[in-house]
Every structure is written in C-alpha cells, then in structure tokens.
Amino acid sequence: MRRMGDVLAGIHATWEFETDAVLIRFERGIRTPRLYQALGERRVPHEALSGVTLTPGKRGTVVLHAVPRPGADPLMEAAAGQLKEGCDPYRLVLPADRETLAEYYADELRPLVTADAGPSDGFLVAAPEGPQSFKAYDGRASFDGEGEVAFRWSWTGASSAKWKAGDQAFEVRELSGVEWRSPDVLDGHLRLLRRDGEAGGQPAQADLDPAAVVFGLGYGPVHESLPFAAAVLAAIREAGTAEPVPAQVTAGARRDPADIAERIRHLGELHRAGLVTDEEFTTKKRELLAEL
C-alpha cells in the first residue's frame, strides 16, 4: 500500500489505508444511512477480508467493495445476509470520475487480503460497544456490555405468554448465539439462543418466546437492533460458549386467540403504512387465522 494515512473519500464514508488495516469512518448527516451513523468508525484488519471488487454503481458512481471473510465480523454474522445493499458498511460509493483512483487502491489492497484463508476462527473486527438498548414492539431490550441481556415487556405490545413469563434476564455465558431477523420484513425479531439442553425447546413464534423480542413499524430498527445483536454475539463468543444452535421448532403449537388478534392488528399497521402489499396482507392474515 501507499504510505499509512492515505484517504479515499466517498459518499457517506471515507477509507483510510493503514499498514495492516482499512479504517472506515462514516459521515453524519440526514442523507447518511442511520446504520452508518450508529457504527461511526470501524477498523478492518486486512486478514478480515477475502476480496476486493470495483463495479459500476447507480447514477454515475462506482462502488469499491471490500468483501469480509465469513466469521470475521460479528455485525455481518448477525446480519446473516439480510442487509440491504445501501446499508452494507463494506461498500464505498464514489463519483465515477474517481474510478481510476479507486482502481489503484483496489489493486494495492488485493494482494494484502486473505483470499484463500476460508472462514475465520474468531472475530477480527470489533463489535459495536455496549452498553446498549433499544425499544422493540413488545418490550425493551438492554445489554450491559459484559454479562447480561435483559428484556422488559411492554404492556401495550407483549403477548400474554410473555406477561405470564415475566421480565427476562439472560447471562451471556448461558447463551450460544443470537438470531436476528430484519425489521424490514414480516416477523422481524431478535431471539437469544440458549445452550443445548437448557430451558427446553424454544417455540417457533417469536411473539410467544420469552427469549425473543419482536420488531414492528418503528420498533427495533436496523441501526439499533443489529449493532445490539452483534455486540451480544461477540460477548457470547468471547465467553467461550458453544457454537450457535438453531432455534427449536415446536410442531403443532396453537396460539392464544388474543395473540392472533394482536398479530393481525400489527399486520394491519404495516399494511396501512405501505410496508406490506395487499396480497402479502391477505396471505399472512389467512395463515394467522388458520392457527386458531
């Protein structure tokens, strides 16, 4: 690479090329994706990358993309491929007239990344720092940044099953992973996965699971819930717990009619807001009613 400190400024972010890493600084402003603003700054070691590409972008731009290695970044592991392209923190969008300069940096960076190294055995990029909290549809999630995650239920959104279970507190050492489903889709949620053999099977529906909080219109947005999930995931890995395990699915479970009514009401809010099409609304409502 060129001398330490060289900077490539793009739209919403700048990349500073260090001797052993790329320092990404995200801008602040009303046009900058809120996830970028929440992340602020990220230092990505060369060993955390598996490739570099430069491709044409939209409306007279080019995109320099540093491809992270699987398992190297807790944020991308928690996202599990659900991030929209415009929110990918590894993409630097530049005006097309800077393509030559971008190509130069791409050529300089390619020999330094670990293209054939395969998945990383541990996280190489730092997780967002705790403590953190965010408001979900059915409660508030908080993480002290070290050893405990807590869910405090909301009287306006939580299911009767969660109210019966009461507010929850989870020791990080008792967890095996997290399951984040983007709030941009139906049934978005954050579920804490407990170690195999503890606390029994987890129900399929996140709105019934005391180890999960449900997202909704304006609740659990990506820029709050995803950094939270990444911070918890990194703490779990640091605590040396087991590999993440998939959530257990309870076959044949029937929901409380009150819970069904609440989910249909929430679905109606998404439909009125234009986030769900008529067809999606009708199909999902039919599925919910079939569970009665």
Short mmCIF file of N, CA and C in Angstrom, two decimals, residues 103-163:
data_model
loop_
_atom_site.label_atom_id
_atom_site.label_comp_id
_atom_site.label_asym_id
_atom_site.label_seq_id
_atom_site.Cartn_x
_atom_site.Cartn_y
_atom_site.Cartn_z
N GLU A 103 -9.57 2.26 -8.53
CA GLU A 103 -8.95 1.06 -9.09
C GLU A 103 -7.52 0.91 -8.57
N TYR A 104 -6.83 2.02 -8.41
CA TYR A 104 -5.47 1.97 -7.88
C TYR A 104 -5.47 1.37 -6.47
N TYR A 105 -6.36 1.87 -5.61
CA TYR A 105 -6.41 1.37 -4.25
C TYR A 105 -6.87 -0.09 -4.20
N ALA A 106 -7.79 -0.44 -5.08
CA ALA A 106 -8.25 -1.83 -5.14
C ALA A 106 -7.08 -2.75 -5.50
N ASP A 107 -6.27 -2.35 -6.48
CA ASP A 107 -5.11 -3.14 -6.89
C ASP A 107 -4.08 -3.25 -5.77
N GLU A 108 -3.93 -2.17 -5.00
CA GLU A 108 -2.98 -2.18 -3.89
C GLU A 108 -3.46 -3.06 -2.74
N LEU A 109 -4.76 -3.11 -2.55
CA LEU A 109 -5.32 -3.84 -1.42
C LEU A 109 -5.44 -5.35 -1.67
N ARG A 110 -5.68 -5.73 -2.92
CA ARG A 110 -5.95 -7.14 -3.23
C ARG A 110 -4.85 -8.09 -2.76
N PRO A 111 -3.56 -7.79 -2.95
CA PRO A 111 -2.53 -8.75 -2.50
C PRO A 111 -2.44 -8.88 -0.98
N LEU A 112 -3.07 -7.96 -0.25
CA LEU A 112 -2.94 -7.96 1.20
C LEU A 112 -4.06 -8.71 1.91
N VAL A 113 -5.14 -9.04 1.19
CA VAL A 113 -6.25 -9.73 1.83
C VAL A 113 -6.03 -11.23 1.76
N THR A 114 -6.76 -11.98 2.61
CA THR A 114 -6.55 -13.42 2.72
C THR A 114 -7.60 -14.17 1.90
N ALA A 115 -7.45 -14.12 0.59
CA ALA A 115 -8.46 -14.66 -0.32
C ALA A 115 -8.68 -16.16 -0.15
N ASP A 116 -7.65 -16.92 0.18
CA ASP A 116 -7.76 -18.38 0.26
C ASP A 116 -7.78 -18.91 1.69
N ALA A 117 -7.98 -18.01 2.65
CA ALA A 117 -7.88 -18.43 4.05
C ALA A 117 -9.14 -19.12 4.56
N GLY A 118 -10.27 -18.94 3.90
CA GLY A 118 -11.51 -19.55 4.36
C GLY A 118 -12.10 -18.80 5.53
N PRO A 119 -13.14 -19.36 6.16
CA PRO A 119 -13.81 -18.69 7.29
C PRO A 119 -12.84 -18.45 8.45
N SER A 120 -13.06 -17.36 9.14
CA SER A 120 -12.22 -17.02 10.29
C SER A 120 -12.65 -17.83 11.51
N ASP A 121 -11.68 -18.24 12.32
CA ASP A 121 -11.98 -18.99 13.54
C ASP A 121 -12.52 -18.09 14.64
N GLY A 122 -12.29 -16.79 14.52
CA GLY A 122 -12.76 -15.85 15.54
C GLY A 122 -13.00 -14.49 14.93
N PHE A 123 -13.67 -13.63 15.67
CA PHE A 123 -13.95 -12.29 15.16
C PHE A 123 -12.68 -11.46 15.10
N LEU A 124 -12.47 -10.80 13.97
CA LEU A 124 -11.29 -9.97 13.75
C LEU A 124 -11.62 -8.49 13.72
N VAL A 125 -12.92 -8.20 13.59
CA VAL A 125 -13.40 -6.81 13.61
C VAL A 125 -14.16 -6.60 14.91
N ALA A 126 -13.90 -5.48 15.57
CA ALA A 126 -14.53 -5.22 16.87
C ALA A 126 -16.03 -5.02 16.72
N ALA A 127 -16.77 -5.53 17.68
CA ALA A 127 -18.22 -5.35 17.71
C ALA A 127 -18.55 -3.96 18.21
N PRO A 128 -19.75 -3.44 17.90
CA PRO A 128 -20.18 -2.18 18.49
C PRO A 128 -20.12 -2.28 20.01
N GLU A 129 -19.74 -1.21 20.65
CA GLU A 129 -19.54 -1.23 22.09
C GLU A 129 -20.86 -1.15 22.86
N GLY A 130 -20.88 -1.78 24.02
CA GLY A 130 -22.02 -1.67 24.93
C GLY A 130 -21.70 -0.68 26.02
N PRO A 131 -22.64 -0.38 26.94
CA PRO A 131 -23.99 -0.96 26.98
C PRO A 131 -24.89 -0.39 25.89
N GLN A 132 -25.92 -1.17 25.56
CA GLN A 132 -26.84 -0.77 24.51
C GLN A 132 -28.26 -1.13 24.89
N SER A 133 -29.21 -0.44 24.25
CA SER A 133 -30.61 -0.79 24.45
C SER A 133 -31.41 -0.30 23.25
N PHE A 134 -32.57 -0.89 23.04
CA PHE A 134 -33.47 -0.41 22.00
C PHE A 134 -34.89 -0.83 22.36
N LYS A 135 -35.85 -0.14 21.78
CA LYS A 135 -37.25 -0.43 22.03
C LYS A 135 -37.79 -1.32 20.93
N ALA A 136 -38.24 -2.51 21.31
CA ALA A 136 -38.88 -3.43 20.38
C ALA A 136 -40.39 -3.19 20.42
N TYR A 137 -41.13 -3.94 19.62
CA TYR A 137 -42.58 -3.78 19.58
C TYR A 137 -43.21 -4.23 20.89
N ASP A 138 -42.66 -5.28 21.49
CA ASP A 138 -43.28 -5.84 22.68
C ASP A 138 -42.46 -5.66 23.95
N GLY A 139 -41.43 -4.85 23.91
CA GLY A 139 -40.65 -4.61 25.11
C GLY A 139 -39.37 -3.85 24.81
N ARG A 140 -38.55 -3.69 25.83
CA ARG A 140 -37.25 -3.03 25.68
C ARG A 140 -36.15 -4.04 25.96
N ALA A 141 -35.16 -4.07 25.05
CA ALA A 141 -34.01 -4.95 25.19
C ALA A 141 -32.82 -4.12 25.66
N SER A 142 -32.06 -4.65 26.60
CA SER A 142 -30.87 -3.95 27.08
C SER A 142 -29.73 -4.94 27.27
N PHE A 143 -28.53 -4.46 27.06
CA PHE A 143 -27.31 -5.27 27.22
C PHE A 143 -26.30 -4.40 27.96
N ASP A 144 -25.77 -4.93 29.06
CA ASP A 144 -24.87 -4.13 29.88
C ASP A 144 -23.45 -4.06 29.32
N GLY A 145 -23.22 -4.72 28.16
CA GLY A 145 -21.91 -4.66 27.54
C GLY A 145 -20.96 -5.72 28.04
N GLU A 146 -21.38 -6.49 29.02
CA GLU A 146 -20.49 -7.50 29.59
C GLU A 146 -21.18 -8.86 29.73
N GLY A 147 -22.04 -9.00 30.75
CA GLY A 147 -22.52 -10.33 31.05
C GLY A 147 -24.00 -10.57 31.05
N GLU A 148 -24.85 -9.54 30.81
CA GLU A 148 -26.29 -9.78 30.94
C GLU A 148 -27.09 -9.06 29.87
N VAL A 149 -28.06 -9.78 29.33
CA VAL A 149 -29.05 -9.23 28.40
C VAL A 149 -30.40 -9.31 29.09
N ALA A 150 -31.19 -8.24 29.01
CA ALA A 150 -32.48 -8.21 29.68
C ALA A 150 -33.58 -7.77 28.73
N PHE A 151 -34.76 -8.37 28.89
CA PHE A 151 -35.96 -7.97 28.15
C PHE A 151 -37.01 -7.53 29.17
N ARG A 152 -37.51 -6.32 28.99
CA ARG A 152 -38.57 -5.79 29.87
C ARG A 152 -39.81 -5.57 29.01
N TRP A 153 -40.88 -6.30 29.30
CA TRP A 153 -42.05 -6.31 28.42
C TRP A 153 -42.87 -5.04 28.50
N SER A 154 -43.47 -4.70 27.35
CA SER A 154 -44.35 -3.54 27.25
C SER A 154 -45.80 -3.98 27.42
N TRP A 155 -46.58 -3.24 28.20
CA TRP A 155 -47.96 -3.63 28.45
C TRP A 155 -48.83 -3.46 27.20
N THR A 156 -48.37 -2.65 26.25
CA THR A 156 -49.17 -2.43 25.04
C THR A 156 -48.87 -3.42 23.93
N GLY A 157 -47.73 -4.12 23.98
CA GLY A 157 -47.36 -4.95 22.84
C GLY A 157 -47.06 -6.41 23.14
N ALA A 158 -46.70 -6.72 24.38
CA ALA A 158 -46.27 -8.08 24.70
C ALA A 158 -47.46 -9.04 24.73
N SER A 159 -47.22 -10.27 24.30
CA SER A 159 -48.25 -11.31 24.32
C SER A 159 -48.52 -11.75 25.75
N SER A 160 -49.65 -12.40 25.94
CA SER A 160 -49.99 -12.89 27.27
C SER A 160 -48.96 -13.92 27.73
N ALA A 161 -48.39 -14.67 26.78
CA ALA A 161 -47.38 -15.66 27.14
C ALA A 161 -46.16 -14.99 27.76
N LYS A 162 -45.77 -13.86 27.24
CA LYS A 162 -44.60 -13.16 27.77
C LYS A 162 -44.92 -12.50 29.11
N TRP A 163 -46.14 -11.99 29.24
CA TRP A 163 -46.52 -11.40 30.52
C TRP A 163 -46.54 -12.46 31.62
#
